[in-house]
Amino acid sequence: MADCSLDLLGSSNPLSHLSLLSSWDHRRVPPCPALQGTPLSATLSLVMSQCCQKIKDTVQKLASDHKDIHSSVSRVGKAIDRNFDSEICGVVSDAVWDAREQQQQILQMAIVEHLYQQGMLSVAEELCQESTLNVDLDFKQPFLELNRILEALHEQDLGPALEWAVSHRQRLLELNSSLEFKLHRMHFIRLLAGGPEKQLEALSYARHFQPFARLHQREIQVMMGSLVYLRLGLEKSPYCHLLDNSHWAEICETFTRDACSLLGLSVESPLSVSFASGCVALPVLMNIKAVIEQRQCTGVWSHKDELPIEIELGMKCWYHSVFACPILRQQTSDSNPPIKLICGHVISRDALNKLINGGKLKCPYCPMEQNPADGKRIIF
């Protein structure tokens, strides 16, 4: 008993006390008549009280930890229920999925176009093979050329981009593009970075700026002025901004924008734009769906080519002019075009038909009465 007491007193781990007490079974020890009714010694009483207190503290700590973990787990479940909806497909009308095979082919084509535009050519080719999608070479060629030149620019090779810009010079001028000038300027700056040994070569190359002298006079003057500091080191001169690496990012952005304009492509792939727009619109549509189900007015959203309300996507997603009727709060379409009244106010055709009373139309914004037939359709 003395050894046992020393072990318990010397141990700071309450679990050791638990294991020791659990291993000791009083039923296996024959009762000693001489010890029955004998009070415990002071040392043994102290040991037993310490063991009981440590057991109690351990149990309380385990209960507290379990409570914290349970609270965290329950919050995760609530967050999942709040942010995810298993019926997301329900926000889309069933009519959208008519002609399912055709819709699937259109979606596959959009994915392939996105992969080509992002430069993931091998992935796009693999998808075409596995989906048996027939993509002709004329469709691939612009993307192949675009990515080849962009890869060269990322490696600070201006040759392919300059060759492309010179071959498309006339069409770039029609777009008021400054791509060719920026490419020549970048090549001139690279020569300046070479130090005094490249001074004569830089002066000779400056002849390429002659066609751009009228539109980019100020920028050409800055580059020619930098030659004065060439021997002292351009990086320690007032023209050190010419060596900034941000010019390469600007070149890549300008080339992508102008090349896509000439090739009839959007700078961002339609798939990425649609996905970003869907992320903005989906929460609003889910709320509208819940309201429609609650009020049992399912006929509000019956057409697959329109939304029940106007959703603001921001200026970034504006690609053409749109008009929302100020009366019905609906975006106009080919079947419901905007109509200009004699007084100059514009409403939709559906709103005009609803405002006709006795063969006359009173403008909802001014007191002028007019003949509905005098309204003229507007094309934005």
Coordinates of C-alpha atoms in Angstrom, one line a residue:
M1 CA 0.0 0.0 0.0
A2 CA 2.9 2.3 0.7
D3 CA 4.3 1.7 -2.8
C4 CA 1.0 2.3 -4.3
S5 CA 0.6 5.6 -2.4
L6 CA 4.0 6.8 -3.6
D7 CA 3.2 6.0 -7.2
L8 CA -0.1 7.9 -7.0
L9 CA 1.5 10.9 -5.3
G10 CA 4.3 11.0 -7.8
S11 CA 2.2 10.8 -10.9
S12 CA 0.9 14.1 -12.4
N13 CA -1.3 12.4 -15.1
P14 CA -4.8 11.8 -13.9
L15 CA -5.3 9.1 -16.5
S16 CA -2.7 7.0 -14.7
H17 CA -4.9 7.2 -11.6
L18 CA -7.9 6.1 -13.6
S19 CA -6.0 3.1 -15.0
L20 CA -4.7 2.1 -11.6
L21 CA -8.1 2.3 -9.9
S22 CA -9.8 0.4 -12.8
S23 CA -7.2 -2.4 -12.6
W24 CA -7.7 -2.8 -8.9
D25 CA -10.8 -4.9 -8.2
H26 CA -11.8 -5.1 -4.5
R27 CA -13.8 -8.2 -5.2
R28 CA -10.7 -10.2 -6.0
V29 CA -9.0 -9.3 -2.7
P30 CA -10.2 -11.5 0.2
P31 CA -11.6 -9.4 3.0
C32 CA -9.4 -9.1 6.1
P33 CA -11.5 -9.2 9.3
A34 CA -8.8 -7.3 11.1
L35 CA -9.1 -4.3 8.8
Q36 CA -12.8 -4.1 8.7
G37 CA -14.1 -0.9 10.3
T38 CA -10.5 0.5 10.6
P39 CA -10.3 4.2 9.5
L40 CA -8.0 5.1 6.6
S41 CA -4.7 6.7 7.4
A42 CA -4.1 10.4 6.6
T43 CA -1.8 9.5 3.7
L44 CA -4.3 7.2 2.1
S45 CA -7.1 9.7 2.6
L46 CA -5.1 12.4 0.9
V47 CA -4.2 10.1 -2.0
M48 CA -7.9 9.1 -2.5
S49 CA -9.1 12.7 -2.3
Q50 CA -6.5 13.8 -4.9
C51 CA -7.5 10.9 -7.2
C52 CA -11.2 11.8 -6.9
Q53 CA -10.5 15.5 -7.6
K54 CA -8.4 14.7 -10.7
I55 CA -11.1 12.3 -12.0
K56 CA -13.7 15.0 -11.6
D57 CA -11.5 17.6 -13.3
T58 CA -10.8 15.2 -16.2
V59 CA -14.5 14.4 -16.7
Q60 CA -15.4 18.1 -16.7
K61 CA -12.7 18.9 -19.2
L62 CA -13.9 16.1 -21.5
A63 CA -17.5 17.3 -21.2
S64 CA -16.4 20.9 -22.0
D65 CA -14.3 19.8 -25.0
H66 CA -17.2 17.7 -26.3
K67 CA -19.6 20.7 -25.9
D68 CA -17.3 22.9 -28.0
I69 CA -16.8 20.3 -30.7
H70 CA -20.6 19.6 -30.9
S71 CA -21.3 23.4 -31.1
S72 CA -18.8 23.7 -34.0
V73 CA -20.2 20.7 -35.8
S74 CA -23.7 22.0 -35.5
R75 CA -22.7 25.4 -36.9
V76 CA -21.1 23.7 -39.9
G77 CA -24.3 21.8 -40.7
K78 CA -26.3 25.1 -40.4
A79 CA -23.9 26.8 -42.7
I80 CA -24.2 24.1 -45.3
D81 CA -28.0 24.2 -45.1
R82 CA -27.9 28.0 -45.5
N83 CA -25.5 28.2 -48.4
F84 CA -26.4 25.1 -50.5
D85 CA -29.7 24.1 -52.0
S86 CA -30.2 20.6 -53.3
E87 CA -32.9 21.9 -55.7
I88 CA -30.8 24.5 -57.6
C89 CA -32.0 23.0 -60.9
G90 CA -35.5 24.0 -59.9
V91 CA -34.8 27.7 -60.6
V92 CA -34.6 26.9 -64.3
S93 CA -37.8 26.2 -66.3
D94 CA -38.1 22.7 -67.5
A95 CA -38.6 24.0 -71.0
V96 CA -35.0 25.1 -71.1
W97 CA -34.0 21.4 -71.4
D98 CA -36.1 20.8 -74.5
A99 CA -34.0 19.2 -77.2
R100 CA -31.6 17.9 -74.6
E101 CA -29.1 16.4 -77.2
Q102 CA -28.8 19.8 -79.0
Q103 CA -28.3 21.6 -75.7
Q104 CA -25.6 19.2 -74.7
Q105 CA -23.8 19.7 -77.9
I106 CA -23.9 23.5 -77.5
L107 CA -22.6 23.2 -73.9
Q108 CA -19.7 21.0 -75.1
M109 CA -18.9 23.5 -77.8
A110 CA -18.8 26.3 -75.3
I111 CA -16.4 24.3 -73.1
V112 CA -14.1 23.5 -76.0
E113 CA -14.0 27.2 -77.1
H114 CA -13.2 28.2 -73.5
L115 CA -10.3 25.6 -73.3
Y116 CA -8.9 26.8 -76.7
Q117 CA -9.1 30.5 -75.6
Q118 CA -7.3 29.7 -72.3
G119 CA -4.5 27.9 -74.1
M120 CA -5.4 24.4 -72.9
L121 CA -5.1 23.0 -76.3
S122 CA -4.4 19.3 -75.4
V123 CA -7.4 19.3 -73.0
A124 CA -9.7 20.7 -75.7
E125 CA -8.5 18.1 -78.2
E126 CA -9.1 15.3 -75.7
L127 CA -12.6 16.5 -75.0
C128 CA -13.4 16.7 -78.7
Q129 CA -12.3 13.0 -79.1
E130 CA -14.2 11.7 -76.1
S131 CA -17.4 13.6 -76.9
T132 CA -17.1 12.9 -80.7
L133 CA -17.4 16.7 -81.3
N134 CA -16.4 17.6 -84.8
V135 CA -14.4 20.9 -84.7
D136 CA -12.9 21.9 -88.0
L137 CA -9.4 23.5 -88.4
D138 CA -10.8 26.9 -89.4
F139 CA -12.3 27.2 -85.9
K140 CA -9.1 26.1 -84.1
Q141 CA -6.7 28.2 -86.2
P142 CA -7.4 31.7 -84.6
F143 CA -6.9 30.3 -81.1
L144 CA -3.7 28.4 -82.0
E145 CA -2.2 31.6 -83.5
L146 CA -3.4 33.7 -80.5
N147 CA -1.9 31.4 -77.9
R148 CA 1.4 31.0 -79.9
I149 CA 2.0 34.8 -79.9
L150 CA 0.9 35.2 -76.2
E151 CA 3.4 32.5 -75.2
A152 CA 6.2 34.3 -77.0
L153 CA 5.2 37.6 -75.3
H154 CA 5.3 35.9 -71.9
E155 CA 8.8 34.8 -72.7
Q156 CA 9.6 38.5 -73.7
D157 CA 9.9 37.5 -77.4
L158 CA 8.4 40.4 -79.5
G159 CA 9.1 38.8 -82.9
P160 CA 5.8 36.9 -83.5
A161 CA 3.7 39.7 -82.2
L162 CA 5.5 42.3 -84.4
E163 CA 5.1 40.1 -87.4
W164 CA 1.4 39.7 -86.8
A165 CA 0.9 43.4 -86.2
V166 CA 2.7 44.4 -89.4
S167 CA 0.6 41.9 -91.4
H168 CA -2.6 43.3 -90.0
R169 CA -1.6 47.0 -89.9
Q170 CA -4.5 48.3 -92.0
R171 CA -7.1 46.6 -89.9
L172 CA -5.5 47.7 -86.7
L173 CA -5.5 51.3 -87.9
E174 CA -9.2 51.1 -88.5
L175 CA -9.6 50.1 -84.9
N176 CA -7.4 53.0 -83.8
S177 CA -5.1 50.5 -82.2
S178 CA -1.7 51.4 -80.8
L179 CA -0.5 47.8 -80.7
E180 CA 2.2 48.1 -83.3
F181 CA 3.7 51.3 -81.8
K182 CA 3.8 49.7 -78.3
L183 CA 5.6 46.7 -79.7
H184 CA 8.2 48.9 -81.4
R185 CA 8.5 51.0 -78.2
M186 CA 9.1 47.8 -76.2
H187 CA 11.8 46.7 -78.6
F188 CA 13.5 50.1 -78.4
I189 CA 13.4 50.0 -74.6
R190 CA 15.0 46.5 -74.6
L191 CA 17.8 48.0 -76.7
L192 CA 18.2 50.9 -74.2
A193 CA 18.5 48.3 -71.4
G194 CA 21.6 46.9 -73.2
G195 CA 23.6 50.0 -72.3
P196 CA 25.9 52.2 -74.3
E197 CA 26.9 49.3 -76.6
K198 CA 23.3 49.3 -78.0
Q199 CA 23.1 53.0 -78.6
L200 CA 23.7 53.0 -82.3
E201 CA 21.3 50.1 -82.8
A202 CA 18.7 51.9 -80.8
L203 CA 19.1 55.1 -82.9
S204 CA 18.8 53.0 -86.0
Y205 CA 15.7 51.3 -84.8
A206 CA 14.1 54.6 -83.9
R207 CA 13.2 55.0 -87.6
H208 CA 10.3 52.6 -87.0
F209 CA 8.6 55.4 -85.0
Q210 CA 8.2 57.7 -88.0
P211 CA 4.7 56.5 -89.0
F212 CA 3.5 57.1 -85.4
A213 CA 5.1 60.5 -84.9
R214 CA 1.8 62.4 -85.2
L215 CA -0.2 60.3 -82.7
H216 CA 2.6 59.4 -80.2
Q217 CA 4.8 62.4 -80.4
R218 CA 5.1 62.9 -76.6
E219 CA 6.1 59.3 -76.0
I220 CA 8.7 59.3 -78.7
Q221 CA 10.2 62.4 -77.3
V222 CA 10.5 60.7 -73.9
M223 CA 12.3 57.7 -75.4
M224 CA 14.7 59.8 -77.4
G225 CA 15.4 61.9 -74.3
S226 CA 16.4 58.8 -72.4
L227 CA 19.4 58.4 -74.6
V228 CA 21.2 61.3 -72.8
Y229 CA 21.3 59.1 -69.6
L230 CA 22.3 55.9 -71.3
R231 CA 26.0 56.1 -70.3
L232 CA 25.1 56.9 -66.7
G233 CA 22.7 54.1 -66.4
L234 CA 19.0 54.3 -67.3
E235 CA 17.9 52.6 -64.1
K236 CA 19.2 55.6 -62.0
S237 CA 17.8 58.3 -64.3
P238 CA 14.5 60.1 -64.5
Y239 CA 13.6 57.6 -67.2
C240 CA 13.8 54.5 -65.0
H241 CA 10.0 54.0 -65.4
L242 CA 10.7 52.8 -69.0
L243 CA 12.3 49.6 -67.6
D244 CA 9.3 48.7 -65.5
N245 CA 8.1 45.1 -66.1
S246 CA 4.5 46.3 -66.1
H247 CA 4.9 47.2 -69.7
W248 CA 5.0 43.5 -70.6
A249 CA 1.6 42.9 -69.0
E250 CA 0.3 46.0 -70.8
I251 CA 1.5 44.6 -74.1
C252 CA -0.1 41.2 -73.5
E253 CA -3.4 42.9 -72.6
T254 CA -3.4 45.2 -75.6
F255 CA -2.5 42.3 -78.0
T256 CA -5.3 40.1 -76.6
R257 CA -7.9 42.8 -76.9
D258 CA -7.0 43.9 -80.4
A259 CA -6.4 40.4 -81.7
C260 CA -9.8 39.3 -80.4
S261 CA -11.5 42.3 -82.0
L262 CA -9.9 41.4 -85.4
L263 CA -10.8 37.7 -85.1
G264 CA -14.4 38.4 -84.0
L265 CA -13.8 36.9 -80.5
S266 CA -14.6 38.2 -77.1
V267 CA -11.7 38.9 -74.8
E268 CA -13.2 36.7 -72.1
S269 CA -14.7 33.4 -73.1
P270 CA -18.5 33.2 -73.2
L271 CA -18.4 30.3 -70.8
S272 CA -16.6 32.2 -68.1
V273 CA -18.8 35.3 -68.5
S274 CA -21.9 33.1 -68.3
F275 CA -20.6 31.3 -65.2
A276 CA -19.8 34.6 -63.4
S277 CA -23.2 36.0 -64.3
G278 CA -24.9 32.9 -63.0
C279 CA -23.1 33.2 -59.7
V280 CA -24.5 36.7 -59.3
A281 CA -28.0 35.9 -60.5
L282 CA -28.5 32.5 -58.8
P283 CA -29.1 33.8 -55.2
V284 CA -31.7 36.2 -56.5
L285 CA -33.4 33.6 -58.6
M286 CA -33.6 31.2 -55.7
N287 CA -35.3 33.9 -53.6
I288 CA -37.8 34.5 -56.4
K289 CA -38.4 30.8 -56.7
A290 CA -39.2 30.6 -53.0
V291 CA -41.6 33.5 -53.2
I292 CA -43.3 32.0 -56.2
E293 CA -43.8 28.7 -54.5
Q294 CA -45.0 30.4 -51.3
R295 CA -47.6 32.5 -53.0
Q296 CA -48.5 29.8 -55.5
C297 CA -48.1 32.0 -58.6
T298 CA -46.2 29.6 -60.8
G299 CA -47.5 31.3 -64.0
V300 CA -45.2 34.3 -63.4
W301 CA -42.2 32.5 -64.8
S302 CA -43.4 30.5 -67.7
H303 CA -41.0 31.4 -70.6
K304 CA -37.6 29.8 -71.0
D305 CA -36.0 32.9 -72.7
E306 CA -36.8 35.4 -70.0
L307 CA -36.4 36.0 -66.2
P308 CA -39.2 37.0 -63.9
I309 CA -37.3 40.1 -62.8
E310 CA -34.4 42.3 -63.9
I311 CA -31.1 41.3 -62.4
E312 CA -28.3 43.9 -62.1
L313 CA -25.0 42.3 -63.3
G314 CA -22.9 45.4 -63.3
M315 CA -21.3 47.4 -66.1
K316 CA -18.7 44.6 -66.7
C317 CA -21.5 42.5 -68.2
W318 CA -23.0 45.1 -70.5
Y319 CA -22.3 44.2 -74.1
H320 CA -25.2 46.0 -75.8
S321 CA -27.9 48.6 -75.0
V322 CA -30.9 47.3 -73.1
F323 CA -34.2 49.0 -72.1
A324 CA -36.4 48.0 -69.2
C325 CA -40.0 49.3 -69.3
P326 CA -40.5 51.8 -66.5
I327 CA -44.1 50.8 -66.2
L328 CA -44.0 47.0 -66.2
R329 CA -40.4 46.7 -65.0
Q330 CA -39.6 44.2 -67.7
Q331 CA -36.7 44.2 -70.2
T332 CA -37.9 44.7 -73.7
S333 CA -37.5 42.0 -76.4
D334 CA -38.2 41.5 -80.1
S335 CA -41.8 40.5 -79.3
N336 CA -42.2 43.4 -76.8
P337 CA -40.1 46.2 -78.2
P338 CA -39.7 49.8 -76.8
I339 CA -42.2 52.3 -78.2
K340 CA -41.6 56.1 -78.3
L341 CA -44.7 58.2 -77.7
I342 CA -45.4 61.6 -79.3
C343 CA -44.4 63.3 -76.1
G344 CA -41.0 61.7 -76.2
H345 CA -41.5 59.2 -73.3
V346 CA -40.6 55.5 -74.0
I347 CA -42.5 52.5 -72.7
S348 CA -42.8 48.9 -73.9
R349 CA -45.5 47.7 -76.3
D350 CA -47.2 45.6 -73.6
A351 CA -47.4 48.6 -71.4
L352 CA -48.9 50.7 -74.2
N353 CA -51.6 48.1 -74.9
K354 CA -52.6 48.0 -71.2
L355 CA -52.8 51.8 -71.0
I356 CA -55.2 52.2 -74.0
N357 CA -58.6 53.4 -72.8
G358 CA -61.4 54.1 -75.2
G359 CA -59.1 54.1 -78.2
K360 CA -56.9 56.8 -76.6
L361 CA -53.6 56.6 -74.8
K362 CA -52.7 58.9 -71.9
C363 CA -49.0 59.1 -71.3
P364 CA -48.2 57.8 -67.8
Y365 CA -45.6 60.6 -67.3
C366 CA -47.4 63.6 -68.7
P367 CA -51.0 64.6 -69.4
M368 CA -50.7 64.4 -73.1
E369 CA -53.4 62.2 -74.8
Q370 CA -52.5 60.6 -78.2
N371 CA -53.4 58.0 -80.6
P372 CA -51.7 54.6 -79.8
A373 CA -51.0 54.1 -83.5
D374 CA -48.7 57.2 -83.5
G375 CA -46.2 55.4 -81.3
K376 CA -42.9 54.5 -83.0
R377 CA -40.7 51.5 -82.3
I378 CA -37.2 52.3 -81.2
I379 CA -34.2 50.1 -82.0
F380 CA -31.1 50.6 -79.8

